[in-house]
XYZ file of C-alpha atoms in Angstrom:
607
model
C 13.035 -0.144 -27.756
C 16.454 -1.711 -27.916
C 18.084 -5.031 -28.862
C 20.190 -4.871 -25.689
C 19.156 -4.552 -22.053
C 19.651 -1.263 -20.281
C 18.462 -0.243 -16.795
C 16.219 2.504 -18.186
C 16.179 4.190 -21.567
C 15.531 7.765 -20.621
C 13.654 9.116 -23.609
C 12.302 12.664 -23.175
C 8.799 11.281 -22.695
C 9.939 8.872 -19.959
C 11.844 11.645 -18.250
C 8.744 13.848 -18.154
C 6.598 10.911 -17.034
C 8.901 10.039 -14.140
C 9.387 13.650 -13.090
C 5.630 14.122 -12.910
C 5.261 10.905 -10.871
C 8.072 11.832 -8.458
C 6.787 15.390 -8.130
C 3.240 14.189 -7.522
C 4.380 11.820 -4.779
C 6.414 14.573 -3.146
C 3.516 17.037 -3.227
C 1.142 14.438 -1.773
C 3.458 13.701 1.164
C 4.095 17.379 1.860
C 0.399 18.275 1.744
C -0.498 15.338 4.001
C 2.083 16.288 6.636
C 1.261 20.009 6.560
C -2.471 19.371 6.725
C -1.968 16.960 9.610
C 0.070 19.495 11.556
C -2.433 22.271 10.905
C -5.390 20.121 11.958
C -3.744 18.865 15.156
C -0.960 20.973 16.612
C 0.776 21.534 19.915
C 0.343 18.874 22.582
C -2.386 17.217 20.470
C -0.200 16.718 17.395
C 0.203 13.291 15.851
C 3.812 12.054 16.067
C 5.840 13.046 13.009
C 6.913 9.458 12.139
C 3.312 8.243 12.347
C 2.118 11.138 10.209
C 4.769 10.320 7.593
C 3.982 6.612 7.856
C 0.307 7.219 7.108
C 1.147 9.628 4.315
C 3.302 6.940 2.672
C 0.688 4.227 3.205
C -2.232 6.196 1.767
C -0.054 7.425 -1.103
C 0.938 3.867 -2.066
C -2.681 2.707 -1.921
C -3.803 5.670 -4.028
C -1.103 5.003 -6.633
C -2.081 1.335 -6.824
C -5.723 2.311 -7.313
C -4.665 4.662 -10.119
C -2.623 1.899 -11.758
C -5.630 -0.433 -11.775
C -7.819 2.293 -13.295
C -5.488 3.078 -16.206
C -6.108 -0.201 -18.050
C -9.922 0.025 -18.278
C -9.728 3.776 -18.941
C -7.608 3.036 -22.016
C -10.161 0.486 -23.193
C -12.903 3.101 -22.821
C -10.948 5.988 -24.353
C -7.666 5.576 -26.239
C -6.627 9.089 -25.308
C -5.579 7.692 -21.921
C -2.846 5.600 -23.565
C -0.011 8.019 -22.570
C -0.723 7.045 -18.948
C -0.380 3.378 -19.898
C 2.829 3.660 -21.909
C 5.139 3.802 -18.867
C 2.784 2.288 -16.291
C 5.590 0.018 -15.101
C 7.476 3.122 -13.989
C 4.426 4.080 -11.935
C 4.350 0.561 -10.484
C 8.008 0.727 -9.440
C 7.365 4.127 -7.839
C 4.415 2.625 -5.951
C 6.627 -0.175 -4.665
C 9.248 2.371 -3.585
C 6.658 4.319 -1.574
C 5.333 1.076 -0.068
C 8.899 0.048 0.839
C 9.427 3.299 2.758
C 6.113 2.689 4.540
C 7.154 -0.848 5.527
C 10.625 0.246 6.682
C 9.150 2.997 8.840
C 6.669 0.523 10.334
C 9.535 -1.847 11.169
C 11.655 0.867 12.749
C 9.004 2.860 14.587
C 6.503 0.223 15.691
C 8.699 -2.883 15.866
C 12.207 -1.571 16.503
C 14.043 -0.814 19.763
C 12.608 -3.903 21.492
C 13.704 -7.327 22.706
C 12.420 -9.062 19.534
C 13.774 -8.792 15.989
C 11.630 -6.206 14.124
C 10.609 -8.578 11.314
C 9.741 -11.314 13.805
C 7.781 -8.807 15.873
C 5.863 -7.640 12.796
C 4.877 -11.158 11.773
C 4.344 -12.825 15.158
C 3.447 -9.969 17.505
C -0.315 -10.125 16.956
C -1.559 -13.734 16.996
C -5.309 -13.127 17.161
C -6.027 -14.937 13.874
C -9.339 -16.299 15.133
C -10.818 -12.862 15.862
C -12.460 -10.861 13.093
C -11.968 -7.486 14.820
C -8.472 -8.194 16.162
C -7.166 -10.073 13.092
C -3.493 -9.149 12.473
C -3.864 -6.686 9.623
C -0.087 -6.445 9.376
C 0.177 -9.875 7.739
C -2.180 -8.737 4.961
C 0.114 -5.809 4.277
C 3.172 -8.085 4.305
C 1.733 -10.357 1.600
C 0.652 -7.351 -0.481
C 4.153 -5.877 -0.202
C 5.788 -9.136 -1.321
C 3.615 -9.097 -4.445
C 4.437 -5.457 -5.214
C 8.125 -6.122 -4.651
C 8.084 -9.184 -6.932
C 6.372 -7.133 -9.649
C 8.814 -4.247 -9.330
C 11.816 -6.596 -9.288
C 10.639 -8.284 -12.506
C 9.367 -5.156 -14.242
C 12.291 -4.935 -16.672
C 11.933 -6.432 -20.151
C 14.787 -8.817 -19.307
C 12.382 -10.705 -17.049
C 9.506 -10.427 -19.511
C 11.686 -12.021 -22.169
C 13.195 -14.765 -20.015
C 10.126 -15.664 -17.979
C 8.069 -15.594 -21.214
C 5.241 -13.082 -21.733
C 2.643 -15.588 -20.517
C 4.263 -16.235 -17.125
C 5.354 -12.619 -16.746
C 1.808 -11.410 -17.357
C 0.432 -13.993 -14.921
C 2.828 -12.788 -12.248
C 1.887 -9.165 -12.794
C -1.831 -9.949 -12.709
C -1.265 -10.604 -8.987
C -1.552 -6.832 -8.636
C -5.284 -7.378 -8.144
C -4.567 -9.711 -5.230
C -2.195 -7.128 -3.741
C -4.821 -4.415 -4.056
C -7.501 -6.609 -2.439
C -5.112 -7.442 0.422
C -4.463 -3.735 0.970
C -8.195 -3.004 1.038
C -8.525 -5.571 3.835
C -5.305 -4.307 5.465
C -6.878 -0.870 5.858
C -10.353 -2.189 6.710
C -9.179 -4.335 9.634
C -6.331 -1.983 10.563
C -6.602 1.797 10.475
C -10.404 1.762 10.208
C -10.584 -0.069 13.554
C -8.801 2.818 15.282
C -9.847 5.915 13.347
C -13.307 7.323 13.993
C -13.460 9.554 10.912
C -15.404 8.584 7.782
C -12.364 9.521 5.669
C -10.813 6.041 5.582
C -14.085 4.183 4.878
C -14.864 6.752 2.179
C -11.426 6.251 0.612
C -11.926 2.481 0.512
C -15.459 2.683 -0.874
C -14.450 5.128 -3.619
C -11.451 2.962 -4.534
C -13.472 -0.257 -4.728
C -16.328 1.359 -6.664
C -13.929 3.093 -9.053
C -11.790 0.036 -9.814
C -14.688 -2.413 -10.002
C -16.917 0.013 -11.931
C -14.312 0.807 -14.571
C -13.422 -2.849 -15.086
C -17.055 -3.931 -15.389
C -17.834 -1.063 -17.775
C -14.768 -1.763 -19.936
C -15.479 -5.490 -19.887
C -19.073 -5.014 -21.018
C -17.877 -2.734 -23.787
C -15.368 -5.351 -24.957
C -18.076 -8.010 -24.976
C -20.328 -5.700 -26.971
C -17.471 -4.963 -29.377
C -16.812 -8.667 -29.854
C -20.447 -9.295 -30.585
C -20.688 -6.440 -33.083
C -17.401 -7.448 -34.736
C -18.134 -11.144 -34.606
C -18.437 -13.058 -37.874
C -20.531 -16.131 -38.599
C -18.809 -19.467 -39.126
C -19.987 -21.862 -41.803
C -18.861 -25.187 -43.170
C -16.266 -23.627 -45.488
C -12.728 -22.810 -44.407
C -13.112 -19.105 -45.228
C -15.176 -16.652 -43.175
C -16.529 -13.261 -44.164
C -14.663 -10.833 -41.884
C -15.741 -7.358 -43.005
C -16.254 -5.032 -45.923
C -13.220 -3.603 -47.663
C -14.257 -0.072 -46.754
C -14.492 -1.024 -43.042
C -10.698 -0.889 -42.852
C -9.139 2.515 -43.370
C -5.774 3.005 -45.009
C -2.966 2.624 -42.484
C -5.355 1.259 -39.872
C -6.439 -2.057 -38.443
C -9.705 -3.696 -37.493
C -10.125 -6.468 -34.907
C -12.480 -9.205 -36.086
C -13.826 -11.660 -33.530
C -14.239 -15.216 -34.795
C -16.057 -17.533 -32.360
C -13.688 -20.124 -30.974
C -10.681 -18.373 -32.537
C -10.529 -15.081 -30.691
C -9.636 -11.796 -32.348
C -7.789 -11.427 -35.649
C -6.352 -8.065 -36.713
C -6.920 -7.051 -40.365
C -4.712 -4.222 -41.712
C -4.755 -2.094 -44.834
C -1.439 -0.744 -46.073
C -0.922 0.887 -49.470
C -4.219 -0.535 -50.636
C -3.308 -4.111 -49.722
C -4.748 -6.217 -46.893
C -2.959 -8.439 -44.365
C -4.044 -10.288 -41.220
C -2.261 -11.353 -38.051
C -3.009 -12.235 -34.450
C -4.573 -9.382 -32.495
C -2.302 -10.092 -29.512
C 1.074 -8.376 -29.248
C 3.674 -10.800 -27.884
C 5.141 -8.072 -25.657
C 2.322 -7.582 -23.148
C -0.772 -8.713 -24.999
C -1.632 -5.321 -26.487
C -4.486 -5.109 -29.048
C -2.699 -4.898 -32.412
C -5.993 -4.340 -34.250
C -6.227 -0.935 -32.561
C -2.765 0.010 -33.784
C -1.572 1.849 -36.884
C 0.830 1.358 -39.750
C 3.906 3.452 -38.940
C 7.022 3.301 -41.151
C 5.427 0.377 -42.958
C 4.963 -1.659 -39.757
C 1.946 -2.547 -37.635
C 2.531 -0.627 -34.391
C 1.026 -1.762 -31.092
C -0.908 1.043 -29.360
C 0.318 0.051 -25.908
C 4.101 0.195 -26.126
C 4.913 0.653 -29.815
C 6.154 -2.852 -30.648
C 6.171 -3.312 -34.435
C 5.465 -6.144 -36.893
C 5.707 -6.282 -40.683
C 2.222 -6.740 -42.189
C 3.173 -9.464 -44.684
C 4.846 -11.875 -42.250
C 4.063 -10.845 -38.667
C 7.751 -10.472 -37.877
C 9.344 -7.527 -36.102
C 11.760 -5.649 -38.358
C 15.403 -6.763 -37.923
C 17.272 -6.846 -35.632
C 14.186 -7.523 -33.447
C 12.916 -11.102 -33.373
C 9.301 -11.004 -32.089
C 6.744 -12.888 -34.222
C 2.966 -13.294 -34.247
C 0.769 -15.793 -36.157
C -0.454 -14.674 -39.583
C -3.590 -15.530 -41.619
C -4.466 -15.949 -45.277
C -6.884 -13.436 -46.839
C -8.803 -12.994 -50.066
C -11.117 -10.331 -51.452
C -14.472 -11.186 -53.020
C -17.095 -8.630 -54.158
C -15.839 -5.950 -51.804
C -15.610 -8.296 -48.808
C -12.543 -9.432 -46.858
C -12.482 -13.196 -46.272
C -10.184 -14.878 -43.713
C -8.981 -18.414 -43.377
C -9.394 -18.709 -39.568
C -6.634 -21.290 -39.231
C -3.536 -19.479 -37.925
C -0.202 -19.990 -39.598
C 2.999 -20.391 -37.634
C 4.278 -17.127 -36.118
C 6.277 -15.184 -38.688
C 4.930 -17.095 -41.704
C 5.003 -14.831 -44.826
C 1.624 -14.306 -46.522
C 1.329 -12.243 -49.687
C -0.967 -9.249 -49.002
C -4.089 -9.130 -51.168
C -4.878 -6.074 -53.289
C -8.133 -4.308 -54.003
C -9.022 -1.913 -56.800
C -11.348 0.162 -54.602
C -10.164 3.711 -53.838
C -8.085 4.037 -50.705
C -9.722 5.524 -47.672
C -7.146 7.968 -46.355
C -8.456 11.255 -44.897
C -5.956 14.069 -44.593
C -7.160 15.354 -41.201
C -6.999 12.595 -38.618
C -9.352 13.425 -35.750
C -8.201 10.330 -33.851
C -4.502 10.889 -33.046
C -2.324 7.862 -32.409
C 0.142 7.887 -29.510
C 3.466 6.053 -29.383
C 5.828 7.049 -26.606
C 8.989 7.214 -28.737
C 7.342 9.555 -31.291
C 6.208 13.178 -30.823
C 2.916 13.323 -28.950
C 0.040 14.622 -31.117
C -1.080 18.068 -29.859
C -4.645 16.964 -29.123
C -3.342 13.941 -27.216
C -0.904 16.073 -25.240
C -3.636 18.544 -24.288
C -5.963 15.766 -23.131
C -3.178 14.136 -21.098
C -2.165 17.383 -19.418
C -5.756 18.046 -18.366
C -6.121 14.580 -16.903
C -2.767 14.631 -15.122
C -3.713 18.001 -13.613
C -7.046 16.540 -12.510
C -5.349 13.545 -10.920
C -2.911 15.873 -9.151
C -5.682 18.078 -7.757
C -7.600 15.006 -6.600
C -4.452 13.703 -4.897
C -3.903 16.972 -3.046
C -7.516 17.037 -1.850
C -7.353 13.407 -0.715
C -4.101 14.032 1.173
C -5.535 17.088 2.935
C -8.803 15.318 3.767
C -7.185 12.176 5.184
C -4.615 14.128 7.215
C -7.185 16.571 8.592
C -9.385 13.640 9.631
C -6.706 12.039 11.826
C -8.012 11.245 15.303
C -6.920 13.559 18.117
C -4.378 11.505 20.113
C -4.835 13.618 23.237
C -2.480 15.971 25.054
C 0.234 13.478 25.930
C 3.710 15.038 25.973
C 7.218 13.594 25.734
C 9.704 16.287 26.701
C 12.497 14.555 24.817
C 14.360 17.814 24.218
C 14.191 18.794 27.902
C 15.998 16.164 30.013
C 15.633 16.578 33.754
C 17.385 15.469 36.928
C 15.019 14.613 39.774
C 15.254 13.125 43.269
C 12.842 10.854 45.100
C 12.264 7.505 46.779
C 12.712 4.393 44.641
C 10.229 1.513 44.893
C 9.904 -1.527 42.628
C 6.605 -3.101 43.667
C 4.670 -3.772 41.585
C 6.923 -1.960 39.054
C 9.873 0.453 39.307
C 8.506 3.837 40.382
C 9.671 7.056 41.958
C 7.920 8.907 44.785
C 8.649 12.636 44.694
C 7.803 15.521 46.966
C 6.140 17.525 44.194
C 3.538 14.897 43.245
C 1.396 12.435 45.154
C 1.080 10.301 42.000
C 3.930 7.769 41.695
C 6.107 8.242 38.610
C 6.703 5.114 36.514
C 10.317 4.424 35.531
C 11.303 2.786 32.232
C 14.428 2.378 30.159
C 15.222 3.686 26.715
C 13.455 2.153 23.760
C 10.965 -0.561 24.611
C 12.728 -1.834 27.712
C 12.355 -1.706 31.480
C 15.120 -0.227 33.600
C 17.856 -2.570 34.839
C 17.136 -4.843 37.795
C 18.949 -3.475 40.847
C 18.309 -6.623 42.955
C 16.466 -4.675 45.620
C 19.485 -2.547 46.501
C 17.667 0.715 45.779
C 14.253 -0.169 47.207
C 13.187 2.474 49.700
C 16.333 4.533 49.103
C 16.527 8.096 47.996
C 17.887 8.296 44.455
C 18.762 10.850 41.821
C 17.510 10.134 38.294
C 18.425 11.720 34.970
C 16.079 11.241 32.023
C 13.145 12.634 30.080
C 9.546 13.031 31.225
C 6.402 11.702 29.558
C 3.039 12.770 30.908
C -0.669 12.789 30.150
C -3.040 14.463 32.604
C -2.010 13.302 36.114
C 0.013 10.314 34.914
C 3.768 10.665 34.619
C 6.702 8.523 33.539
C 10.456 9.042 33.294
C 12.584 7.374 30.647
C 15.870 6.844 32.460
C 18.900 7.583 30.311
C 21.023 4.620 29.239
C 23.934 5.583 31.473
C 25.102 4.031 34.782
C 25.206 7.526 36.247
C 21.583 8.214 35.287
C 20.209 6.484 38.420
C 22.304 6.770 41.573
C 21.558 6.352 45.268
C 22.074 9.504 47.301
C 20.778 8.276 50.701
C 21.380 4.741 51.914
C 18.972 4.664 54.872
C 15.303 3.777 54.604
C 12.916 6.686 55.133
C 10.964 6.417 58.383
C 7.560 6.327 56.681
C 6.745 4.956 53.237
C 4.096 7.285 51.740
C 2.718 4.583 49.395
C -0.311 2.806 50.845
C -2.286 -0.030 49.254
C -6.033 0.514 49.543
C -8.662 -2.264 49.831
C -9.906 -3.765 46.554
C -13.318 -3.264 44.951
C -14.756 -5.650 42.355
C -15.832 -3.874 39.136
C -16.666 -4.415 35.455
C -14.985 -2.058 33.005
C -14.695 -1.429 29.269
C -11.461 -0.119 27.816
C -8.121 -1.157 26.379
C -4.885 -2.688 27.621
C -2.119 -0.213 26.737
C 1.591 0.254 27.127
C 1.850 3.493 29.103
C 5.129 4.686 27.597
C 3.623 5.168 24.145
C 0.283 6.260 25.591
C 1.931 8.958 27.717
C 3.626 10.527 24.733
C 6.327 8.339 23.168
C 3.909 7.731 20.268
C 0.766 9.622 19.360
C -1.587 7.895 18.979
C -0.224 5.300 21.378
C -3.237 3.028 21.513
C -5.698 1.300 19.227
C -5.467 -1.455 16.629
C -2.654 0.117 14.582
C -0.521 0.384 17.728
C -1.211 -3.179 18.887
C 2.057 -4.701 17.615
C 4.146 -1.946 19.197
C 2.278 -2.201 22.517
C 2.854 -5.964 22.637
C 6.570 -5.419 22.035
C 6.732 -2.755 24.773
C 4.992 -4.976 27.325
C 7.258 -7.901 26.422
C 10.216 -5.628 27.093
C 9.049 -4.863 30.614
C 7.010 -1.660 30.203
C 4.312 -1.893 32.933
C 0.872 -2.760 31.455
C -2.055 -0.440 32.112
C -5.779 -0.480 31.392
C -7.324 2.735 30.003
C -11.021 3.554 30.359
C -12.661 6.440 28.519
C -15.897 7.825 29.954
C -18.379 8.716 27.214
C -16.231 7.660 24.274
C -12.673 8.751 23.549
C -13.272 12.473 23.588
C -12.143 13.128 27.155
C -9.147 12.141 29.308
C -9.043 8.461 30.278
C -8.814 6.799 33.664
C -5.793 4.510 33.805
C -5.276 1.467 36.011
C -1.939 -0.215 36.622
C -2.365 -3.952 35.995
C -1.129 -6.195 38.826
C -1.442 -9.872 39.739
C -3.523 -11.256 42.593
C -0.740 -10.665 45.093
C -0.290 -7.051 43.998
C 2.916 -7.853 42.157
C 3.878 -7.305 38.500
C 2.260 -9.131 35.600
C 5.038 -10.858 33.715
C 6.070 -14.223 32.320
C 3.242 -16.597 31.453
C 0.679 -14.322 33.115
C 1.640 -11.485 30.750
C 1.603 -13.770 27.687
C -2.000 -14.696 28.453
C -3.028 -11.033 28.115
C -0.990 -10.067 25.027
C -3.549 -11.139 22.412
C -6.024 -8.645 23.905
C -3.642 -5.665 23.930
C -4.861 -2.736 21.828
C -8.392 -4.110 21.387
C -11.607 -2.690 22.867
C -12.478 -5.192 25.613
C -14.703 -5.602 28.634
C -13.108 -6.943 31.825
C -14.055 -8.075 35.310
C -11.584 -7.471 38.096
C -10.657 -5.930 41.419
C -9.632 -2.282 41.738
C -7.175 -1.155 44.380
C -4.812 1.774 44.718
C -1.222 2.694 45.394
C -1.781 6.155 46.709
C -3.576 8.115 43.933
C -2.576 5.496 41.343
C -5.278 2.859 40.989
C -4.493 -0.773 40.269
C -6.529 -3.455 38.552
C -6.341 -7.205 38.980
C -7.904 -8.987 36.005
C -9.307 -12.451 35.579
C -8.005 -13.628 32.189
C -11.136 -15.716 31.660
C -13.419 -12.672 31.839
C -11.771 -10.721 28.987
C -14.205 -10.200 26.079
C -13.649 -8.231 22.886
């Protein structure tokens, strides 16, 4: 504690606390990434940024769950108080992890496109009327704003200037943030992942948080009832027996309609004050007398027993109460006096109750930790760490196999072929009957060459993406990356459009660049925002159909309009809300050589 504001007062205990938190976060992320790479390696590996993104997201959610469990655990067993003492540090660390998660989402899923990343994140998915397709991103955005506001106001400067009441109200929004994150995962990752790991994580979190709070709440109600005193017509109420309060200790007495009053015994004399610490509402009645002052068990704030004032130069004050002793009983006048009002402590001739061996050690973070308390804390921190490692390994190992898509980004190639741009820019090569899609860097189409290159032989420099028989080239962002090497039309165009066949299919509208290897996984609900951004930028839309679930390779159809041309403009906008969702469609199938096309009727799309 200090009378002046400092960024952080690094006491030895805080240093150890923060080192353990930082080390635990680092171990969790490392274990998650290693386990993910071991479970799915080679061409089936999840993209490194996505693996890190999910490690950060699950870590932040796990830390927030831990934070919400600490409070009720301390109510059930005071030995957990060392975890509470610097809980704000844990909250700031949680916000830092969440911030990295959000930044990576913005860069990886919503960057490199034609729309500002923040705008893309908020407005990309507009399916607010669909339960299954609801934009889970917006839930995460609101949760992040709450966590950020809490972290930004975590310093005692804000607690003092906002007032404890408003500060506490603001920080109680943590429950709203946690609930939003539960829904964020439920309507996000759980819609794409097939493993039971994510549902299990959510169920355990909800049961743990709710169960601990209900259990602690019932115990508090029971404690109030057992410590409650009867009111009568007189102004004094019988609070407890003299021997119920041990020397140097307090006892919380519940008076109906008045709340809890803390009675303390110090040097054989009794005093009473409000049970609520003005710092963060800690239970003063569970505190101790240290250096002649009532010491809050939560953060060590101190008050003098006879007047409820913090020792100078501190200025905190709590209401005090008048006491008297009659026939071995402590009587309280339940009418509170103004905060800081001096009240002469009352004496008693009964022998003081002060055992030499204290089996119930009292923890204050700025004092040496009692050995028994330290041992208990170390065991629990080790248990939390082991649980975190197991959770990281389980979640990472349960990641869905994204398939054998490959982006040979480290192996640029130079290739020649015939350039066509209907329905989309493609290259016909001698080594493959399947046309190769051409796209630009990032989430953009290649430049429009105004028909100059159509039917011409060209040389292209770029990188290859491929999955099964489907291939794409990302053309380098260089004028020399696509050049015409033969100006005459070839005598025979090898691309032939086959007759159409009307079909009904079930699958998903995808952006083929990510699906063919730019991102893995490159489909599903979590990829929806990125896919929308890619298609807006001119990446040709495709429709993927998996036979017998998603275990085998998919059949992909290039989406075209009724005339066989590209889907763009208003026609594309009409399909965007359905991108990334499991849908059934009715349309006509044709082909451009081995590459099949699909013409969809927007009115037949059904989730």
